[in-house]
Amino acid sequence: MTLIRLLPLLGAGLLGACGVLQPPAPPPAPAPTQWQAAWPSSSETAAAPSMATWWQRFDDPHLVALQAQARARSPELAQVAARLAQARAQADAAGALRGPQVAAVASGQRGQALPGFQLSSTAQGQLQAAWELDLFGRQRAQTAAALAQREAAAAALAGAQVSLSAEVAQAYLAYRHAQQLARLADADEAAALRQQAAAQAAAGAGLLSPAQANEVALGVAGVRIDAAALRQRADLLLQTLAVLVADEAGPLQQRLGEAPPRLAPAFAAPRGLPTQLLAQRPDLVAAREQWVASVMAWRGAEAARWPQLQWGALIGEGRLELGGGTSSGRVWSVFPTLSWPLFDGGLRQAQASSAQAQEAEARAALEARWRVAVAEVEQSLLEVTRTESQFATMQAAMGQAQRLDASAAQQAAAGLISGTERAAVQRQFIAAQRQAHELALARSAAWISLYRRLGGGWSPEQES
């Protein structure tokens, strides 16, 4: 039996011995069975719906529009999307290489050649086909690695979108709070001026010493400096927001106008253990897929050390003109090729060892990413708990400050307290409002950070 007849039998035997390439089971996630930090419990969080529509629950059309504008115009997001397009194309190319490759070839030649220096012309057209039988899974491993890289790129895009939406929300809410703080600073400056005028009048009447009146006047200068800084803070935050949404600050300011800031809505603790919940984080998905790609690349490098069988075939028409005579006919051939690397100076072994080391690196990176993710969520939970408590305390204090301000206004109208005392109480109420805005912003930032570190919105199907 000739070698040509043996090759199909050898190929069939090797194909029969070759199993289906299965994706690897992910390494165990180093995550706790439950969160160490307690989730804030309240009637608001208990009744909160799915996180999939969390941004809409802010009830602020400007916020949603700005996030959409940022996603549409962000150069950084466009770069990540381009990398995803590249990964998809590479995955398609890897899959295409597993199938037969067919090409149409046409050629012609005219000239004189030995031995008789006769003028000759040749022309032929062929269909050529080639197909490598993936005996040991090299091509399948390469395809699986490319698909994993594609999924990692898709997760990276999802993570970039979540991060960009969170950054826009934080900048927008900070700008809205800065607007209110600048307005309160103007009111504080006006109250300080009234306090100064009342102090000067009281000093003229001998009710206050000149030193006390001067102390009030010095305080006005500090209030003016503080008011200017708060107005500048609002302008700087507007510039930050304009950069995020790729817009000009002037038109953006006109479009947004001035409005009270919205509080970030609380959301209920999603169902699922930390491992199940964090598995949706885009950075963890990307790290896991990168590890899968490294495992498949390792398998492909190992498979490259074994025989490779390729089938080739061609069929076509040819024409030959020589010495005044012409002949034409059909040409065809079928040719299997078996390639078995016997000696390469250790090249393939080195490539397999390198791929194995890359798998170990990707596995360690995945474990490190898991540990960071758990720590980040725990930190966000602690921050949410802290800011919720501080904000609730401040809300109670705000009610008391508002009642004191209203009472002082009535007493001043009745002539029971001086103008200086009235202005001082008013400024205390303004200071309480400013602190409330700062705590409200910190609370919203904490919830946005928790949303971001949990991987963004999820649907009820993902929760189950």
Short mmCIF file of C-alpha atoms in Angstrom, two decimals:
data_model
loop_
_atom_site.label_atom_id
_atom_site.label_comp_id
_atom_site.label_asym_id
_atom_site.label_seq_id
_atom_site.Cartn_x
_atom_site.Cartn_y
_atom_site.Cartn_z
CA MET A 1 0.00 0.00 0.00
CA THR A 2 1.48 3.32 -1.01
CA LEU A 3 1.96 6.31 1.24
CA ILE A 4 -0.78 8.21 -0.62
CA ARG A 5 -3.26 5.50 0.35
CA LEU A 6 -2.03 5.37 3.92
CA LEU A 7 -2.43 9.10 4.57
CA PRO A 8 -6.26 9.18 4.49
CA LEU A 9 -6.36 6.21 6.85
CA LEU A 10 -3.85 7.89 9.16
CA GLY A 11 -5.85 11.11 9.07
CA ALA A 12 -9.10 9.31 9.85
CA GLY A 13 -7.50 7.53 12.78
CA LEU A 14 -6.05 10.71 14.21
CA LEU A 15 -9.36 12.54 13.78
CA GLY A 16 -11.14 9.76 15.62
CA ALA A 17 -8.73 10.04 18.52
CA CYS A 18 -9.12 13.80 18.73
CA GLY A 19 -11.69 14.95 21.30
CA VAL A 20 -13.82 18.07 21.32
CA LEU A 21 -12.00 21.14 22.64
CA GLN A 22 -13.83 22.25 25.78
CA PRO A 23 -13.45 25.68 27.40
CA PRO A 24 -11.62 25.54 30.71
CA ALA A 25 -13.43 25.77 34.02
CA PRO A 26 -12.62 29.11 35.65
CA PRO A 27 -10.41 29.05 38.74
CA PRO A 28 -12.21 29.41 42.08
CA ALA A 29 -13.02 33.02 42.89
CA PRO A 30 -11.42 34.33 46.10
CA ALA A 31 -14.62 35.98 47.33
CA PRO A 32 -16.29 35.76 50.77
CA THR A 33 -19.60 34.01 51.30
CA GLN A 34 -21.18 37.28 52.42
CA TRP A 35 -20.34 40.95 52.66
CA GLN A 36 -18.60 42.08 55.80
CA ALA A 37 -20.08 45.57 55.59
CA ALA A 38 -23.82 45.73 56.22
CA TRP A 39 -26.09 46.98 53.47
CA PRO A 40 -28.05 50.13 54.42
CA SER A 41 -31.57 49.09 55.41
CA SER A 42 -34.47 51.46 54.91
CA SER A 43 -37.93 51.48 53.38
CA GLU A 44 -36.48 53.22 50.32
CA THR A 45 -33.88 50.57 49.60
CA ALA A 46 -36.26 47.72 50.38
CA ALA A 47 -38.71 48.89 47.72
CA ALA A 48 -36.09 49.81 45.11
CA PRO A 49 -36.59 48.17 41.69
CA SER A 50 -33.95 46.63 39.48
CA MET A 51 -30.71 48.50 38.90
CA ALA A 52 -31.18 48.27 35.13
CA THR A 53 -33.11 51.57 35.16
CA TRP A 54 -31.25 53.27 38.00
CA TRP A 55 -30.20 56.38 36.10
CA GLN A 56 -33.81 57.01 35.05
CA ARG A 57 -34.84 56.95 38.70
CA PHE A 58 -32.91 60.19 39.26
CA ASP A 59 -35.85 61.79 37.41
CA ASP A 60 -33.48 64.25 35.74
CA PRO A 61 -33.67 64.39 31.93
CA HIS A 62 -30.49 66.47 31.78
CA LEU A 63 -28.50 63.67 33.44
CA VAL A 64 -29.69 60.96 31.05
CA ALA A 65 -29.13 63.21 28.02
CA LEU A 66 -25.61 64.11 29.14
CA GLN A 67 -24.71 60.45 29.63
CA ALA A 68 -25.98 59.59 26.15
CA GLN A 69 -24.04 62.52 24.69
CA ALA A 70 -20.86 61.43 26.45
CA ARG A 71 -21.18 57.88 25.15
CA ALA A 72 -21.74 59.15 21.61
CA ARG A 73 -18.85 61.63 21.58
CA SER A 74 -16.21 60.23 23.93
CA PRO A 75 -12.88 59.65 22.12
CA GLU A 76 -11.79 57.22 24.82
CA LEU A 77 -14.97 55.19 24.36
CA ALA A 78 -14.45 55.26 20.60
CA GLN A 79 -10.98 53.77 21.09
CA VAL A 80 -12.37 50.92 23.20
CA ALA A 81 -15.12 50.32 20.63
CA ALA A 82 -12.50 50.19 17.88
CA ARG A 83 -10.55 47.59 19.84
CA LEU A 84 -13.74 45.53 20.11
CA ALA A 85 -14.24 45.78 16.35
CA GLN A 86 -10.67 44.57 15.84
CA ALA A 87 -11.22 41.65 18.22
CA ARG A 88 -14.41 40.67 16.41
CA ALA A 89 -12.64 40.74 13.04
CA GLN A 90 -9.76 38.66 14.41
CA ALA A 91 -12.21 36.11 15.83
CA ASP A 92 -13.95 35.89 12.44
CA ALA A 93 -10.58 35.44 10.73
CA ALA A 94 -9.56 32.68 13.14
CA GLY A 95 -12.84 30.88 12.55
CA ALA A 96 -12.51 31.23 8.77
CA LEU A 97 -9.10 29.55 8.79
CA ARG A 98 -10.65 26.35 10.13
CA GLY A 99 -12.64 25.79 6.96
CA PRO A 100 -11.53 25.03 3.40
CA GLN A 101 -9.83 27.83 1.52
CA VAL A 102 -10.68 28.07 -2.20
CA ALA A 103 -9.01 30.42 -4.68
CA ALA A 104 -9.33 31.02 -8.41
CA VAL A 105 -5.96 31.29 -10.17
CA ALA A 106 -5.30 32.33 -13.77
CA SER A 107 -1.85 32.53 -15.34
CA GLY A 108 -0.23 32.89 -18.74
CA GLN A 109 3.29 32.78 -20.15
CA ARG A 110 4.94 33.40 -23.54
CA GLY A 111 8.61 33.06 -24.39
CA GLN A 112 11.46 30.95 -25.72
CA ALA A 113 13.13 28.25 -23.70
CA LEU A 114 15.58 25.41 -24.01
CA PRO A 115 16.16 22.97 -25.54
CA GLY A 116 14.96 24.07 -28.97
CA PHE A 117 14.41 27.77 -28.36
CA GLN A 118 10.93 27.37 -29.74
CA LEU A 119 8.39 30.11 -29.16
CA SER A 120 5.74 28.83 -26.74
CA SER A 121 2.64 30.15 -25.01
CA THR A 122 0.85 28.68 -22.03
CA ALA A 123 -2.39 29.67 -20.35
CA GLN A 124 -4.29 28.02 -17.54
CA GLY A 125 -7.09 28.68 -15.11
CA GLN A 126 -7.52 26.74 -11.89
CA LEU A 127 -9.58 26.41 -8.76
CA GLN A 128 -7.29 25.60 -5.85
CA ALA A 129 -8.56 24.31 -2.51
CA ALA A 130 -6.73 23.68 0.75
CA TRP A 131 -8.01 22.41 4.08
CA GLU A 132 -6.04 21.64 7.21
CA LEU A 133 -7.58 18.86 9.29
CA ASP A 134 -7.31 20.03 12.86
CA LEU A 135 -5.97 16.79 14.30
CA PHE A 136 -4.86 17.96 17.72
CA GLY A 137 -6.95 21.12 18.15
CA ARG A 138 -4.41 23.78 17.21
CA GLN A 139 -6.82 25.76 15.04
CA ARG A 140 -9.72 25.23 17.43
CA ALA A 141 -7.58 26.52 20.28
CA GLN A 142 -6.61 29.57 18.24
CA THR A 143 -10.27 30.22 17.41
CA ALA A 144 -11.29 29.81 21.05
CA ALA A 145 -8.54 32.21 22.12
CA ALA A 146 -9.72 34.78 19.58
CA LEU A 147 -13.32 34.41 20.76
CA ALA A 148 -12.22 34.91 24.36
CA GLN A 149 -10.32 38.03 23.36
CA ARG A 150 -13.48 39.26 21.67
CA GLU A 151 -15.50 38.73 24.85
CA ALA A 152 -12.81 40.48 26.87
CA ALA A 153 -12.96 43.47 24.53
CA ALA A 154 -16.76 43.55 24.80
CA ALA A 155 -16.50 43.53 28.59
CA ALA A 156 -13.93 46.32 28.44
CA LEU A 157 -16.35 48.40 26.39
CA ALA A 158 -19.17 47.73 28.88
CA GLY A 159 -16.88 48.71 31.74
CA ALA A 160 -15.85 51.91 29.97
CA GLN A 161 -19.50 52.80 29.43
CA VAL A 162 -20.35 52.21 33.09
CA SER A 163 -17.36 54.27 34.23
CA LEU A 164 -18.15 57.11 31.84
CA SER A 165 -21.80 57.24 32.93
CA ALA A 166 -20.73 57.33 36.57
CA GLU A 167 -18.17 60.09 35.94
CA VAL A 168 -20.73 62.19 34.08
CA ALA A 169 -23.25 61.72 36.89
CA GLN A 170 -20.75 62.71 39.58
CA ALA A 171 -19.61 65.77 37.64
CA TYR A 172 -23.17 66.81 36.87
CA LEU A 173 -24.39 66.45 40.46
CA ALA A 174 -21.29 68.24 41.73
CA TYR A 175 -22.02 71.10 39.33
CA ARG A 176 -25.65 71.32 40.46
CA HIS A 177 -24.59 71.40 44.12
CA ALA A 178 -21.93 74.00 43.30
CA GLN A 179 -24.61 76.18 41.74
CA GLN A 180 -26.63 76.04 44.95
CA LEU A 181 -23.56 76.64 47.10
CA ALA A 182 -22.69 79.71 45.01
CA ARG A 183 -26.25 80.98 45.48
CA LEU A 184 -26.00 80.39 49.23
CA ALA A 185 -22.63 82.14 49.25
CA ASP A 186 -24.26 85.20 47.68
CA ALA A 187 -26.99 85.09 50.32
CA ASP A 188 -24.35 84.70 53.05
CA GLU A 189 -22.46 87.70 51.70
CA ALA A 190 -25.63 89.80 51.70
CA ALA A 191 -26.41 88.70 55.28
CA ALA A 192 -22.84 89.48 56.34
CA LEU A 193 -23.16 92.97 54.88
CA ARG A 194 -26.40 93.48 56.80
CA GLN A 195 -24.68 92.18 59.91
CA GLN A 196 -21.83 94.64 59.35
CA ALA A 197 -24.22 97.54 58.88
CA ALA A 198 -26.13 96.59 62.03
CA ALA A 199 -22.87 96.27 63.99
CA GLN A 200 -21.70 99.69 62.87
CA ALA A 201 -25.04 101.21 63.84
CA ALA A 202 -24.88 99.49 67.22
CA ALA A 203 -21.32 100.73 67.73
CA GLY A 204 -22.44 104.26 66.89
CA ALA A 205 -25.17 103.95 69.49
CA GLY A 206 -22.72 102.65 72.04
CA LEU A 207 -24.24 99.18 72.13
CA LEU A 208 -21.12 97.54 70.69
CA SER A 209 -17.49 98.34 71.12
CA PRO A 210 -15.49 99.49 68.06
CA ALA A 211 -13.40 96.31 68.32
CA GLN A 212 -16.51 94.15 68.06
CA ALA A 213 -17.71 96.14 65.05
CA ASN A 214 -14.30 95.77 63.38
CA GLU A 215 -14.38 92.02 63.99
CA VAL A 216 -17.69 91.80 62.13
CA ALA A 217 -16.23 93.88 59.28
CA LEU A 218 -13.22 91.59 58.99
CA GLY A 219 -15.56 88.62 58.73
CA VAL A 220 -17.21 90.17 55.67
CA ALA A 221 -13.92 90.04 53.75
CA GLY A 222 -13.63 86.32 54.45
CA VAL A 223 -17.19 85.77 53.30
CA ARG A 224 -16.49 87.57 50.01
CA ILE A 225 -13.40 85.46 49.37
CA ASP A 226 -15.36 82.29 50.12
CA ALA A 227 -18.19 83.36 47.79
CA ALA A 228 -15.76 84.03 44.94
CA ALA A 229 -14.14 80.61 45.46
CA LEU A 230 -17.52 78.86 45.33
CA ARG A 231 -18.49 80.64 42.12
CA GLN A 232 -15.15 79.62 40.60
CA ARG A 233 -15.76 76.05 41.76
CA ALA A 234 -19.00 75.95 39.80
CA ASP A 235 -17.19 77.21 36.69
CA LEU A 236 -14.46 74.59 37.05
CA LEU A 237 -16.98 71.80 37.46
CA LEU A 238 -18.80 73.03 34.36
CA GLN A 239 -15.54 72.77 32.42
CA THR A 240 -15.03 69.22 33.71
CA LEU A 241 -18.53 68.26 32.64
CA ALA A 242 -18.02 69.88 29.23
CA VAL A 243 -14.89 67.78 28.66
CA LEU A 244 -16.71 64.57 29.60
CA VAL A 245 -19.60 65.22 27.21
CA ALA A 246 -17.37 66.75 24.49
CA ASP A 247 -19.24 70.06 24.42
CA GLU A 248 -18.46 73.75 24.86
CA ALA A 249 -18.93 75.16 28.33
CA GLY A 250 -20.93 78.24 27.27
CA PRO A 251 -23.70 76.49 25.33
CA LEU A 252 -23.75 73.71 27.93
CA GLN A 253 -24.30 76.21 30.73
CA GLN A 254 -27.19 77.81 28.85
CA ARG A 255 -28.75 74.44 28.14
CA LEU A 256 -28.54 73.25 31.74
CA GLY A 257 -29.60 76.50 33.37
CA GLU A 258 -29.97 76.29 37.14
CA ALA A 259 -31.93 73.63 38.97
CA PRO A 260 -31.84 71.98 42.41
CA PRO A 261 -29.66 68.86 42.50
CA ARG A 262 -31.28 65.46 42.68
CA LEU A 263 -30.34 62.90 45.30
CA ALA A 264 -29.04 59.58 44.09
CA PRO A 265 -31.80 57.02 44.74
CA ALA A 266 -30.88 54.16 47.03
CA PHE A 267 -31.19 50.65 45.69
CA ALA A 268 -31.83 47.37 47.42
CA ALA A 269 -29.13 44.79 47.99
CA PRO A 270 -29.13 42.61 44.85
CA ARG A 271 -29.66 38.92 45.31
CA GLY A 272 -26.77 36.50 45.03
CA LEU A 273 -23.59 35.80 46.91
CA PRO A 274 -20.66 38.15 46.38
CA THR A 275 -19.21 35.69 43.89
CA GLN A 276 -22.40 35.55 41.82
CA LEU A 277 -22.94 39.29 42.00
CA LEU A 278 -19.39 40.37 41.21
CA ALA A 279 -19.21 37.97 38.27
CA GLN A 280 -21.07 40.62 36.25
CA ARG A 281 -18.37 43.26 36.79
CA PRO A 282 -16.95 44.08 33.35
CA ASP A 283 -13.36 44.15 34.60
CA LEU A 284 -13.74 40.68 36.10
CA VAL A 285 -15.40 39.39 32.94
CA ALA A 286 -12.53 40.82 30.90
CA ALA A 287 -9.91 39.31 33.22
CA ARG A 288 -11.64 35.94 33.11
CA GLU A 289 -11.81 35.97 29.31
CA GLN A 290 -8.17 37.01 29.10
CA TRP A 291 -7.33 33.98 31.20
CA VAL A 292 -9.42 31.73 28.94
CA ALA A 293 -7.59 33.16 25.93
CA SER A 294 -4.24 32.40 27.56
CA VAL A 295 -5.31 28.80 28.29
CA MET A 296 -6.38 28.33 24.67
CA ALA A 297 -3.17 29.89 23.40
CA TRP A 298 -1.25 27.42 25.57
CA ARG A 299 -3.26 24.51 24.17
CA GLY A 300 -2.62 25.75 20.65
CA ALA A 301 1.12 25.98 21.31
CA GLU A 302 1.11 22.42 22.64
CA ALA A 303 -0.87 21.15 19.64
CA ALA A 304 1.62 22.78 17.25
CA ARG A 305 4.20 20.23 18.42
CA TRP A 306 2.22 17.36 16.88
CA PRO A 307 1.60 16.32 13.23
CA GLN A 308 -0.46 18.53 10.94
CA LEU A 309 -2.40 17.08 8.02
CA GLN A 310 -3.49 19.27 5.13
CA TRP A 311 -5.46 18.34 2.04
CA GLY A 312 -5.03 20.22 -1.21
CA ALA A 313 -6.73 19.95 -4.57
CA LEU A 314 -6.88 21.80 -7.86
CA ILE A 315 -8.88 21.54 -11.04
CA GLY A 316 -8.65 23.66 -14.16
CA GLU A 317 -8.10 24.05 -17.87
CA GLY A 318 -4.72 24.51 -19.60
CA ARG A 319 -3.60 25.48 -23.10
CA LEU A 320 -0.13 25.10 -24.68
CA GLU A 321 1.10 26.48 -28.02
CA LEU A 322 4.50 25.15 -29.12
CA GLY A 323 6.09 25.09 -32.56
CA GLY A 324 2.86 25.85 -34.36
CA GLY A 325 0.97 23.14 -32.54
CA THR A 326 -1.69 23.65 -29.90
CA SER A 327 -2.89 21.35 -27.18
CA SER A 328 -5.40 21.91 -24.38
CA GLY A 329 -7.03 19.85 -21.72
CA ARG A 330 -8.14 19.58 -18.13
CA VAL A 331 -5.69 19.43 -15.26
CA TRP A 332 -6.40 18.21 -11.74
CA SER A 333 -4.65 16.84 -8.71
CA VAL A 334 -5.30 15.90 -5.06
CA PHE A 335 -2.42 16.02 -2.63
CA PRO A 336 -2.42 15.38 1.11
CA THR A 337 0.51 16.73 3.13
CA LEU A 338 1.53 15.41 6.51
CA SER A 339 3.95 17.59 8.44
CA TRP A 340 5.54 16.35 11.65
CA PRO A 341 8.11 18.58 13.34
CA LEU A 342 11.01 16.38 14.32
CA PHE A 343 13.72 18.88 15.19
CA ASP A 344 13.37 22.66 15.55
CA GLY A 345 16.06 23.47 18.08
CA GLY A 346 13.49 23.67 20.90
CA LEU A 347 11.43 26.41 19.21
CA ARG A 348 7.98 24.88 19.74
CA GLN A 349 8.82 23.78 23.27
CA ALA A 350 9.89 27.33 24.09
CA GLN A 351 6.68 28.70 22.58
CA ALA A 352 4.61 26.28 24.68
CA SER A 353 6.55 27.22 27.82
CA SER A 354 5.99 30.90 27.11
CA ALA A 355 2.26 30.31 26.63
CA GLN A 356 2.17 28.37 29.91
CA ALA A 357 3.83 31.27 31.72
CA GLN A 358 1.32 33.68 30.19
CA GLU A 359 -1.51 31.49 31.49
CA ALA A 360 -0.02 31.62 34.98
CA GLU A 361 0.23 35.40 34.73
CA ALA A 362 -3.39 35.73 33.55
CA ARG A 363 -4.58 33.43 36.36
CA ALA A 364 -2.78 35.54 38.96
CA ALA A 365 -4.15 38.74 37.43
CA LEU A 366 -7.69 37.31 37.62
CA GLU A 367 -7.27 36.41 41.28
CA ALA A 368 -5.86 39.86 42.07
CA ARG A 369 -8.75 41.51 40.22
CA TRP A 370 -11.23 39.49 42.29
CA ARG A 371 -9.63 40.56 45.56
CA VAL A 372 -9.60 44.19 44.51
CA ALA A 373 -13.27 43.98 43.46
CA VAL A 374 -14.33 42.59 46.85
CA ALA A 375 -12.36 45.28 48.69
CA GLU A 376 -13.81 48.04 46.50
CA VAL A 377 -17.40 46.96 47.14
CA GLU A 378 -16.75 46.67 50.87
CA GLN A 379 -15.27 50.18 50.90
CA SER A 380 -18.23 51.55 48.96
CA LEU A 381 -20.68 49.88 51.32
CA LEU A 382 -18.93 51.46 54.31
CA GLU A 383 -18.97 54.85 52.59
CA VAL A 384 -22.67 54.52 51.76
CA THR A 385 -23.47 53.61 55.36
CA ARG A 386 -21.42 56.53 56.70
CA THR A 387 -22.89 59.15 54.37
CA GLU A 388 -26.45 57.85 54.87
CA SER A 389 -26.05 58.27 58.63
CA GLN A 390 -24.49 61.73 58.34
CA PHE A 391 -27.11 62.88 55.86
CA ALA A 392 -29.98 61.68 58.06
CA THR A 393 -28.47 63.49 61.05
CA MET A 394 -28.03 66.64 59.00
CA GLN A 395 -31.61 66.54 57.77
CA ALA A 396 -32.83 66.52 61.38
CA ALA A 397 -30.49 69.40 62.22
CA MET A 398 -31.70 71.31 59.16
CA GLY A 399 -35.24 71.23 60.48
CA GLN A 400 -34.10 72.71 63.77
CA ALA A 401 -32.01 75.39 62.02
CA GLN A 402 -34.95 76.35 59.82
CA ARG A 403 -37.23 76.73 62.85
CA LEU A 404 -34.64 78.87 64.62
CA ASP A 405 -34.32 81.09 61.55
CA ALA A 406 -38.08 81.53 61.28
CA SER A 407 -38.29 82.34 64.99
CA ALA A 408 -35.46 84.88 64.72
CA ALA A 409 -37.25 86.56 61.81
CA GLN A 410 -40.42 86.95 63.91
CA GLN A 411 -38.45 88.26 66.89
CA ALA A 412 -36.61 90.79 64.70
CA ALA A 413 -39.90 91.99 63.22
CA ALA A 414 -41.23 92.48 66.74
CA GLY A 415 -38.08 94.32 67.79
CA LEU A 416 -37.12 91.67 70.33
CA ILE A 417 -33.63 91.05 68.91
CA SER A 418 -31.16 93.33 67.19
CA GLY A 419 -30.31 93.34 63.49
CA THR A 420 -26.90 91.90 64.29
CA GLU A 421 -28.44 88.93 66.09
CA ARG A 422 -30.95 88.43 63.28
CA ALA A 423 -28.20 88.38 60.64
CA ALA A 424 -26.12 85.98 62.74
CA VAL A 425 -28.97 83.47 63.00
CA GLN A 426 -29.64 83.81 59.29
CA ARG A 427 -26.00 83.09 58.50
CA GLN A 428 -26.10 80.04 60.76
CA PHE A 429 -29.04 78.72 58.75
CA ILE A 430 -27.15 79.36 55.50
CA ALA A 431 -24.13 77.51 56.89
CA ALA A 432 -26.37 74.56 57.77
CA GLN A 433 -27.76 74.54 54.22
CA ARG A 434 -24.25 74.54 52.79
CA GLN A 435 -23.25 71.61 54.96
CA ALA A 436 -26.40 69.78 53.92
CA HIS A 437 -25.47 70.21 50.27
CA GLU A 438 -21.96 68.91 50.89
CA LEU A 439 -23.32 65.83 52.70
CA ALA A 440 -25.96 65.25 50.02
CA LEU A 441 -23.27 65.31 47.34
CA ALA A 442 -21.10 62.91 49.36
CA ARG A 443 -24.08 60.57 49.78
CA SER A 444 -24.86 60.60 46.04
CA ALA A 445 -21.19 60.05 45.20
CA ALA A 446 -21.12 57.04 47.54
CA TRP A 447 -24.15 55.42 45.87
CA ILE A 448 -22.75 56.11 42.40
CA SER A 449 -19.45 54.55 43.44
CA LEU A 450 -21.27 51.46 44.76
CA TYR A 451 -23.25 51.21 41.52
CA ARG A 452 -20.02 51.43 39.53
CA ARG A 453 -18.12 48.91 41.64
CA LEU A 454 -20.93 46.39 41.42
CA GLY A 455 -20.54 46.48 37.65
CA GLY A 456 -23.35 48.82 36.70
CA GLY A 457 -26.99 48.01 36.08
CA TRP A 458 -28.24 44.46 35.90
CA SER A 459 -31.52 42.91 34.92
CA PRO A 460 -33.74 40.61 37.02
CA GLU A 461 -32.58 37.71 34.83
CA GLN A 462 -28.98 38.36 35.85
CA GLU A 463 -29.97 38.63 39.51
CA SER A 464 -31.58 35.20 39.40
#
